[in-house]
Coordinates of C-alpha atoms in Angstrom, one line a residue:
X1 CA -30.5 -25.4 105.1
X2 CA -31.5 -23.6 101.8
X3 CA -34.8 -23.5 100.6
X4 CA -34.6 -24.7 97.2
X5 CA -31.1 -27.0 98.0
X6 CA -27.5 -25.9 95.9
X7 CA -28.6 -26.3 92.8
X8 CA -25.2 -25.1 91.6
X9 CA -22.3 -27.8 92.1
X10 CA -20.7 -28.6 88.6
X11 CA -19.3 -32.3 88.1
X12 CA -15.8 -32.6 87.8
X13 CA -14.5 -32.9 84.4
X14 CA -12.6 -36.5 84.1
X15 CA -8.5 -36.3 83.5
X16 CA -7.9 -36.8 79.6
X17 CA -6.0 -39.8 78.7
X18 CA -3.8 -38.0 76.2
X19 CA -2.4 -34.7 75.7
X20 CA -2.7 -34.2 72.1
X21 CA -4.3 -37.1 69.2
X22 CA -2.1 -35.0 67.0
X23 CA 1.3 -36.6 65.2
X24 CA 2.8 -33.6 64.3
X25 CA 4.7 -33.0 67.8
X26 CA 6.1 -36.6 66.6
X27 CA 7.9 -35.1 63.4
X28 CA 10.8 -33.4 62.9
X29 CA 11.3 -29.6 62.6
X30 CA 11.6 -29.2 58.9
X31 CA 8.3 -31.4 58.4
X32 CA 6.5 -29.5 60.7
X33 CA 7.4 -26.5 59.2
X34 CA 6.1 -27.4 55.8
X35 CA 3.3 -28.7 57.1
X36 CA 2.1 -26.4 59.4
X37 CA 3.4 -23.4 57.1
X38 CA 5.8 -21.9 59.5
X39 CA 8.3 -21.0 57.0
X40 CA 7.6 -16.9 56.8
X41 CA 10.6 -16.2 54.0
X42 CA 12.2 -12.4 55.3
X43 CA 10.1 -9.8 56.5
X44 CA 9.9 -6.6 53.8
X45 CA 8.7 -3.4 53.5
X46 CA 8.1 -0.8 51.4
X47 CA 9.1 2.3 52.6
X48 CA 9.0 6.5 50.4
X49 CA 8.8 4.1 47.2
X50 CA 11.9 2.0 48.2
X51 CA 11.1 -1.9 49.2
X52 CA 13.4 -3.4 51.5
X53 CA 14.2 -6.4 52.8
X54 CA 15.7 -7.7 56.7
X55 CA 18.9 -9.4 56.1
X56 CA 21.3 -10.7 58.5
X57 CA 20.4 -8.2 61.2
X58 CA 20.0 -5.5 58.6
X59 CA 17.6 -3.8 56.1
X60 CA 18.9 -4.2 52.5
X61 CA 17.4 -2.3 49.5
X62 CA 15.6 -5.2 46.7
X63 CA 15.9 -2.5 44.4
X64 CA 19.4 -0.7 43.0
X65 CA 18.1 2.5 43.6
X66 CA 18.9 3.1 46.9
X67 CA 22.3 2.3 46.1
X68 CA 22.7 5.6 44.0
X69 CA 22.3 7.4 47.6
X70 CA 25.1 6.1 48.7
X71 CA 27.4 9.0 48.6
X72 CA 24.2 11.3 50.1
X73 CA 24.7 8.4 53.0
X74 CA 28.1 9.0 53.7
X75 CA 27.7 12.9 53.5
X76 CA 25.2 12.8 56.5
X77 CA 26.9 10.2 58.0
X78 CA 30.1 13.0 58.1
X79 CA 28.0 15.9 58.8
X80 CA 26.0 13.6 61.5
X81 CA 29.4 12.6 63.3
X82 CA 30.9 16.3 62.6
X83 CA 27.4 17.8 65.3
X84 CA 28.1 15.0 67.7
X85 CA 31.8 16.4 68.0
X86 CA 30.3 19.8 68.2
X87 CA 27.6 19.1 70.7
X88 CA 30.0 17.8 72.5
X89 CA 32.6 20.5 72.8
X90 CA 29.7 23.0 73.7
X91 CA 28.4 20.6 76.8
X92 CA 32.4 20.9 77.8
X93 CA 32.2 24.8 77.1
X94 CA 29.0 25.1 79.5
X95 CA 30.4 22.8 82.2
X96 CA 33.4 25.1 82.3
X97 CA 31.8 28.2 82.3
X98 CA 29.1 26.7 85.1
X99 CA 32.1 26.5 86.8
X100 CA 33.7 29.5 86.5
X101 CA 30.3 30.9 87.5
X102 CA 30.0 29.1 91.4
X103 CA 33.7 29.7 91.5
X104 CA 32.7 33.6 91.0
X105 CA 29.6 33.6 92.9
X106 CA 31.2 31.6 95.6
X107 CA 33.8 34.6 95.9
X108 CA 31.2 37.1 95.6
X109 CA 29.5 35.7 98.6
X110 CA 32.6 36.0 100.6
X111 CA 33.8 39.4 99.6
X112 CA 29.8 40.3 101.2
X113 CA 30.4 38.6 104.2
X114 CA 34.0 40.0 104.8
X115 CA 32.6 43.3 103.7
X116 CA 29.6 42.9 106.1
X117 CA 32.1 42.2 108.9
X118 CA 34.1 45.2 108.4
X119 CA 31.2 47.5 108.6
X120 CA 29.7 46.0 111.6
X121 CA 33.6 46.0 112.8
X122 CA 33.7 49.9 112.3
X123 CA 30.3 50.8 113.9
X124 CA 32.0 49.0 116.5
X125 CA 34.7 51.4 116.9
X126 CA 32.4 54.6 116.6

C-alpha cells in the first residue's frame, strides 16, 4: 500500500458524439477548393534571370527569351548524344582489351608452368 495513495490515475476522456461540426466535408470538391483556398495555380520559378513555369509535366519559359536558345539547345543536345556514343565505344574498347589482357596473362601463366616443368624434367635427367 503506498503511503500517500496513487495520486496519478487520469479519467477517461468520454467518446465524441461527432467527428467533425464542420460542413465543408459535405460540399463538393470545387467548393471546397474555393473555400478553403486549395486552388495553388502552377508552380514557377525563376531561375539565371529566366521565369518559368511547370506545364503538363514540363518547365516552359513565361518569357520569349529562352526561346532564342533554341538552336544553343539543339547544339548540346548533338554534342551531348555525339559523348554518349563515344563513351560508349571506349567502355567497348576497354572490355576488349581487358580481355585480350587475361587471355595473355592466362597464357603467360601457362608458358611458366610448362617452362617450370621442363626444368625440373631436365634436372631429372642429370
Amino acid at each position: 500500500m503506498p503511503l500517500f495513495g496513487n495520486s496519478f490515475s487520469p479519467k477517461k476522456t468520454p467518446p465524441r458524439k461527432w467527428a467533425s461540426l464542420s460542413n465543408l466535408h459535405l460540399l463538393d470538391r470545387s467548393t471546397r477548393e474555393v473555400e478553403l483556398g486549395l486552388e495553388y495555380g502552377t508552380p514557377t520559378m525563376n531561375l539565371a534571370g529566366q521565369s518559368l513555369k511547370f506545364e503538363n509535366g514540363h518547365w516552359v519559359s513565361e518569357s520569349g527569351s529562352f526561346l532564342g536558345d533554341r538552336r544553343e539547345l539543339q547544339r548540346l543536345r548533338k554534342r551531348n548524344q555525339q559523348l554518349e556514343e563515344e563513351n560508349n565505344l571506349l567502355r567497348l574498347k576497354v572490355d576488349i582489351l581487358l580481355d585480350m589482357l587475361s587471355e595473355t596473362t592466362a597464357e603467360s601463366h601457362l608458358m611458366e608452368k610448362e617452362l617450370e616443368e621442363l626444368k625440373q624434367h631436365s634436372r631429372k635427367k642429370k
